[in-house]
Amino acid sequence: MGLKEKCSIINFELHGDERGQMVVIEGGKSIPFTIKRLFYIYGTDSDAVRGQHANRNSEFVLVNVSGTSKVKVSDGKESFVFELNEPMKGLYVPKMLWKDMYDFSEDSVLLVLANTHYDGTEYIRDFDEYKKIMNDYIYDKTV
């Protein structure tokens, strides 16, 4: 399975009428895990890069509820850029993928849903270390 297939775009339920729009996101239903944490990123300069890490245990769904941003995901060999610009679509990012969030519009609010509580020890923050871990992991899987 390629990187683009691992990081699927999820289309959420959209309900709307003359009163406005409502997007419904349900853990274990519209996203593939139970939500244990959520946070959002806003007020970010357009030239800032957020993320710049991989997580050993955490899975994420990223949704730009306002504005736009880009997310670059990598497995150390392949990378792909997703543009998030619709509040009814989210990007699922499984564990052990590197992610960079960038190119934030002035009105960007990036909502992040996670399957774990925060644990700083599960973060890999050095890309060279990450590539080595992934290379060893892939090598161990093929032996």
Coordinates of N, CA and C in Angstrom, one line a residue:
M1 N 0.8 -1.2 0.0 CA 0.0 0.0 0.0 C 0.9 1.2 0.0
G2 N 0.6 2.2 -0.9 CA 1.4 3.4 -1.0 C 1.1 4.4 0.1
L3 N 1.9 5.4 0.2 CA 1.8 6.4 1.2 C 0.4 7.1 1.1
K4 N 0.1 7.5 -0.1 CA -1.2 8.2 -0.4 C -2.4 7.4 0.1
E5 N -2.3 6.1 0.0 CA -3.5 5.2 0.4 C -3.5 5.1 1.9
K6 N -2.3 5.1 2.6 CA -2.2 5.0 4.0 C -2.8 6.3 4.7
C7 N -2.6 7.4 4.0 CA -3.1 8.7 4.5 C -4.3 9.1 3.8
S8 N -5.4 8.5 4.1 CA -6.7 8.7 3.3 C -7.4 10.0 3.7
I9 N -8.1 10.6 2.8 CA -8.9 11.7 3.0 C -10.3 11.2 3.5
I10 N -10.8 11.7 4.5 CA -12.1 11.3 5.1 C -13.1 12.4 4.8
N11 N -14.2 12.0 4.3 CA -15.3 12.9 4.1 C -16.3 12.8 5.2
F12 N -16.5 13.9 6.0 CA -17.4 13.8 7.1 C -18.8 14.2 6.7
E13 N -19.8 13.8 7.6 CA -21.2 14.1 7.4 C -21.4 15.6 7.4
L14 N -22.1 16.1 6.4 CA -22.4 17.5 6.4 C -23.9 17.7 6.4
H15 N -24.3 18.5 7.3 CA -25.8 18.8 7.5 C -25.9 20.3 7.4
G16 N -26.8 20.7 6.5 CA -27.0 22.2 6.4 C -28.4 22.5 5.9
D17 N -28.8 23.7 6.3 CA -30.1 24.3 5.8 C -29.9 25.8 5.9
E18 N -31.1 26.5 5.9 CA -31.0 27.9 5.9 C -30.3 28.5 7.2
R19 N -30.2 27.7 8.2 CA -29.6 28.2 9.5 C -28.0 28.1 9.4
G20 N -27.5 27.3 8.4 CA -26.0 27.2 8.4 C -25.6 25.7 8.2
Q21 N -24.3 25.5 8.3 CA -23.8 24.2 8.1 C -23.3 23.6 9.4
M22 N -23.3 22.2 9.5 CA -22.8 21.5 10.6 C -22.0 20.3 10.1
V23 N -20.8 20.1 10.5 CA -20.0 18.9 10.2 C -20.0 18.0 11.4
V24 N -20.2 16.7 11.2 CA -20.2 15.7 12.3 C -19.0 14.8 12.2
I25 N -18.3 14.7 13.3 CA -17.1 13.8 13.3 C -17.3 12.9 14.6
E26 N -17.3 11.6 14.4 CA -17.5 10.7 15.5 C -16.4 9.7 15.6
G27 N -15.7 9.6 16.8 CA -14.7 8.7 17.0 C -15.2 7.3 16.9
G28 N -14.4 6.4 16.2 CA -14.8 5.0 16.0 C -15.8 4.8 14.9
K29 N -16.3 5.9 14.3 CA -17.3 5.8 13.3 C -16.8 6.5 12.0
S30 N -16.8 7.9 12.1 CA -16.3 8.6 10.9 C -14.8 8.6 10.8
I31 N -14.1 8.4 12.0 CA -12.7 8.3 12.0 C -12.3 6.9 12.6
P32 N -11.2 6.4 12.2 CA -10.9 5.0 12.6 C -10.3 4.7 14.0
F33 N -10.7 5.6 14.9 CA -10.2 5.4 16.3 C -11.1 6.2 17.3
T34 N -10.9 5.8 18.5 CA -11.6 6.6 19.6 C -10.8 7.8 19.9
I35 N -11.4 9.0 20.0 CA -10.7 10.2 20.2 C -10.3 10.3 21.7
K36 N -9.0 10.5 22.0 CA -8.6 10.7 23.3 C -8.0 12.1 23.5
R37 N -7.7 12.8 22.4 CA -7.1 14.1 22.6 C -7.5 14.9 21.3
L38 N -7.7 16.2 21.5 CA -7.8 17.1 20.4 C -7.2 18.4 20.7
F39 N -6.6 19.0 19.7 CA -6.0 20.3 19.8 C -6.1 21.0 18.5
Y40 N -5.9 22.4 18.5 CA -6.0 23.1 17.2 C -4.9 24.1 17.2
I41 N -4.5 24.4 15.9 CA -3.4 25.3 15.6 C -4.0 26.5 14.9
Y42 N -3.7 27.7 15.4 CA -4.2 28.9 14.7 C -3.3 30.0 14.9
G43 N -3.4 31.1 14.2 CA -2.6 32.3 14.4 C -1.1 32.0 13.9
T44 N -1.0 31.1 13.0 CA 0.3 30.6 12.6 C 0.8 31.4 11.3
D45 N 2.0 31.9 11.3 CA 2.5 32.6 10.2 C 2.6 31.7 9.0
S46 N 2.4 32.3 7.8 CA 2.3 31.4 6.6 C 3.7 30.8 6.3
D47 N 4.8 31.3 6.8 CA 6.1 30.7 6.6 C 6.5 29.7 7.7
A48 N 5.7 29.6 8.7 CA 6.0 28.6 9.8 C 5.8 27.2 9.4
V49 N 6.5 26.3 10.0 CA 6.3 24.8 9.8 C 6.1 24.2 11.1
R50 N 5.0 23.6 11.3 CA 4.6 22.9 12.5 C 4.8 21.4 12.3
G51 N 4.6 20.7 13.4 CA 4.8 19.2 13.3 C 6.3 18.9 13.4
Q52 N 6.8 18.5 12.2 CA 8.2 18.1 12.1 C 8.6 16.9 13.1
H53 N 7.7 15.9 13.0 CA 7.9 14.8 13.9 C 7.1 13.6 13.4
A54 N 7.4 12.4 13.9 CA 6.6 11.2 13.8 C 6.3 10.7 15.2
N55 N 5.2 9.9 15.2 CA 4.8 9.4 16.5 C 4.7 7.9 16.5
R56 N 5.3 7.3 17.5 CA 5.3 5.8 17.5 C 4.0 5.2 17.8
N57 N 3.1 5.8 18.5 CA 1.8 5.2 18.9 C 0.6 6.0 18.4
S58 N 0.7 7.3 18.1 CA -0.4 8.1 17.9 C -0.8 8.1 16.4
E59 N -2.2 8.1 16.2 CA -2.8 8.3 14.9 C -3.5 9.6 15.0
F60 N -3.6 10.3 13.8 CA -4.2 11.6 13.8 C -5.2 11.7 12.7
V61 N -6.2 12.6 12.8 CA -7.0 13.1 11.8 C -6.9 14.7 11.8
L62 N -6.5 15.3 10.7 CA -6.3 16.7 10.7 C -7.4 17.3 9.8
V63 N -8.0 18.4 10.3 CA -9.1 19.1 9.6 C -8.9 20.6 9.7
N64 N -8.8 21.2 8.5 CA -8.8 22.7 8.5 C -10.3 23.2 8.6
V65 N -10.7 23.5 9.8 CA -12.0 24.0 10.0 C -12.3 25.4 9.5
S66 N -11.1 26.1 9.3 CA -11.2 27.4 8.7 C -9.9 27.6 7.9
G67 N -10.0 28.3 6.8 CA -8.8 28.6 6.0 C -8.2 27.3 5.4
T68 N -6.9 27.4 5.1 CA -6.2 26.3 4.4 C -4.8 26.1 5.0
S69 N -4.3 24.9 4.8 CA -2.9 24.6 5.2 C -2.5 23.4 4.3
K70 N -1.2 23.1 4.3 CA -0.7 21.9 3.6 C -0.1 21.0 4.7
V71 N -0.2 19.7 4.4 CA 0.4 18.7 5.2 C 1.3 17.8 4.3
K72 N 2.6 17.7 4.7 CA 3.5 16.8 3.9 C 3.7 15.6 4.9
V73 N 3.4 14.4 4.3 CA 3.7 13.2 5.1 C 4.8 12.4 4.4
S74 N 5.6 11.7 5.2 CA 6.7 10.9 4.6 C 6.9 9.7 5.4
D75 N 7.3 8.6 4.7 CA 7.7 7.4 5.4 C 9.2 7.2 5.4
G76 N 9.9 8.3 5.0 CA 11.4 8.2 4.9 C 11.9 8.0 3.5
K77 N 11.1 7.4 2.7 CA 11.4 7.1 1.3 C 10.5 7.9 0.3
E78 N 9.3 7.9 0.6 CA 8.3 8.6 -0.2 C 7.6 9.7 0.6
S79 N 7.2 10.7 -0.1 CA 6.5 11.8 0.6 C 5.3 12.3 -0.3
F80 N 4.3 12.9 0.3 CA 3.2 13.3 -0.4 C 2.6 14.5 0.3
V81 N 2.1 15.5 -0.5 CA 1.6 16.7 0.1 C 0.0 16.7 -0.1
F82 N -0.7 17.0 1.0 CA -2.1 17.1 1.0 C -2.5 18.6 1.3
E83 N -3.4 19.2 0.5 CA -3.9 20.5 0.9 C -5.2 20.3 1.6
L84 N -5.3 20.9 2.8 CA -6.5 20.9 3.5 C -7.2 22.2 3.4
N85 N -8.4 22.2 2.8 CA -9.1 23.5 2.5 C -10.6 23.4 2.6
E86 N -11.1 22.3 3.1 CA -12.6 22.1 3.3 C -12.9 21.6 4.7
P87 N -13.7 22.2 5.4 CA -14.0 21.8 6.8 C -14.7 20.4 6.9
M88 N -15.2 19.9 5.8 CA -15.9 18.6 5.9 C -15.0 17.5 5.4
K89 N -13.7 17.8 5.3 CA -12.7 16.7 4.9 C -11.6 16.7 5.9
G90 N -11.1 15.5 6.2 CA -10.0 15.4 7.1 C -9.0 14.4 6.5
L91 N -7.7 14.6 7.0 CA -6.6 13.7 6.6 C -6.3 12.8 7.7
Y92 N -6.4 11.5 7.4 CA -6.0 10.5 8.4 C -4.5 10.2 8.2
V93 N -3.8 10.3 9.3 CA -2.3 10.0 9.3 C -2.1 8.9 10.4
P94 N -1.7 7.7 9.9 CA -1.4 6.6 10.9 C -0.1 6.9 11.6
K95 N 0.1 6.1 12.6 CA 1.3 6.2 13.4 C 2.6 5.9 12.5
M96 N 3.7 6.4 13.0 CA 5.0 6.2 12.4 C 5.2 6.8 11.0
L97 N 4.4 7.9 10.7 CA 4.6 8.7 9.5 C 5.1 10.1 10.0
W98 N 6.1 10.6 9.3 CA 6.6 12.0 9.5 C 5.6 13.0 9.0
K99 N 5.3 14.1 9.7 CA 4.4 15.1 9.2 C 4.9 16.5 9.4
D100 N 4.7 17.3 8.4 CA 5.0 18.7 8.4 C 3.8 19.5 8.0
M101 N 3.3 20.4 8.8 CA 2.2 21.2 8.5 C 2.7 22.6 8.2
Y102 N 2.3 23.2 7.1 CA 2.8 24.5 6.7 C 1.9 25.2 5.7
D103 N 2.3 26.4 5.2 CA 1.6 27.2 4.3 C 0.2 27.5 4.8
F104 N 0.1 28.0 6.0 CA -1.1 28.3 6.7 C -1.7 29.6 6.2
S105 N -3.0 29.6 5.8 CA -3.6 30.9 5.5 C -3.8 31.7 6.8
E106 N -4.0 33.0 6.6 CA -4.1 33.9 7.7 C -5.3 33.5 8.7
D107 N -6.4 32.9 8.1 CA -7.5 32.5 8.8 C -7.6 31.0 9.2
S108 N -6.4 30.3 9.0 CA -6.3 28.9 9.2 C -6.6 28.5 10.7
V109 N -7.4 27.5 10.9 CA -7.6 26.8 12.2 C -7.5 25.4 11.8
L110 N -6.4 24.7 12.2 CA -6.2 23.3 11.9 C -6.5 22.5 13.2
L111 N -7.6 21.7 13.1 CA -8.1 20.9 14.2 C -7.4 19.5 14.1
V112 N -6.8 19.0 15.2 CA -6.1 17.7 15.2 C -6.8 16.8 16.2
L113 N -7.2 15.6 15.8 CA -7.8 14.6 16.6 C -6.8 13.5 16.7
A114 N -6.6 13.0 18.0 CA -5.6 11.9 18.2 C -6.2 10.8 19.0
N115 N -5.7 9.6 18.8 CA -6.1 8.4 19.5 C -5.4 8.2 20.8
T116 N -4.5 9.0 21.2 CA -3.7 8.9 22.4 C -3.7 10.2 23.2
H117 N -3.5 10.1 24.5 CA -3.2 11.3 25.3 C -1.7 11.7 24.9
Y118 N -1.3 12.9 25.2 CA 0.0 13.4 25.0 C 1.0 12.6 25.8
D119 N 2.1 12.1 25.1 CA 3.2 11.4 25.7 C 4.5 11.8 24.9
G120 N 5.2 12.8 25.4 CA 6.4 13.3 24.7 C 7.4 12.2 24.4
T121 N 7.4 11.1 25.1 CA 8.5 10.1 24.8 C 8.2 9.3 23.5
E122 N 7.0 9.4 23.0 CA 6.7 8.6 21.7 C 7.0 9.4 20.5
Y123 N 7.5 10.7 20.6 CA 7.8 11.5 19.5 C 9.2 11.2 19.0
I124 N 9.3 11.2 17.7 CA 10.6 11.2 17.0 C 10.8 12.5 16.3
R125 N 11.7 13.3 16.7 CA 11.8 14.7 16.3 C 13.0 15.0 15.4
D126 N 13.8 14.0 15.1 CA 14.9 14.1 14.2 C 14.7 13.3 13.0
F127 N 14.7 13.9 11.8 CA 14.3 13.2 10.6 C 15.3 12.1 10.2
D128 N 16.6 12.4 10.4 CA 17.6 11.3 10.1 C 17.4 10.1 11.0
E129 N 17.1 10.4 12.3 CA 16.9 9.2 13.2 C 15.6 8.5 12.8
Y130 N 14.6 9.2 12.3 CA 13.4 8.6 11.8 C 13.6 7.7 10.6
K131 N 14.4 8.2 9.7 CA 14.7 7.4 8.5 C 15.4 6.1 8.9
K132 N 16.4 6.2 9.8 CA 17.1 5.0 10.3 C 16.1 4.0 10.9
I133 N 15.3 4.5 11.8 CA 14.3 3.7 12.4 C 13.4 3.0 11.4
M134 N 12.9 3.7 10.4 CA 12.1 3.2 9.3 C 12.8 2.2 8.5
N135 N 14.1 2.5 8.2 CA 14.9 1.5 7.4 C 15.1 0.2 8.2
D136 N 15.4 0.3 9.4 CA 15.5 -0.9 10.3 C 14.2 -1.6 10.4
Y137 N 13.1 -0.9 10.5 CA 11.8 -1.5 10.6 C 11.5 -2.3 9.3
I138 N 11.7 -1.6 8.2 CA 11.4 -2.3 6.9 C 12.3 -3.5 6.7
Y139 N 13.6 -3.3 7.1 CA 14.6 -4.4 7.0 C 14.1 -5.6 7.8
D140 N 13.7 -5.3 9.1 CA 13.3 -6.4 10.0 C 12.0 -7.1 9.4
K141 N 11.2 -6.4 8.7 CA 9.9 -7.0 8.2 C 10.3 -7.9 7.0
T142 N 11.4 -7.7 6.3 CA 11.7 -8.5 5.1 C 12.6 -9.7 5.4
V143 N 13.2 -9.7 6.6 CA 14.1 -10.8 6.9 C 13.3 -12.0 7.5

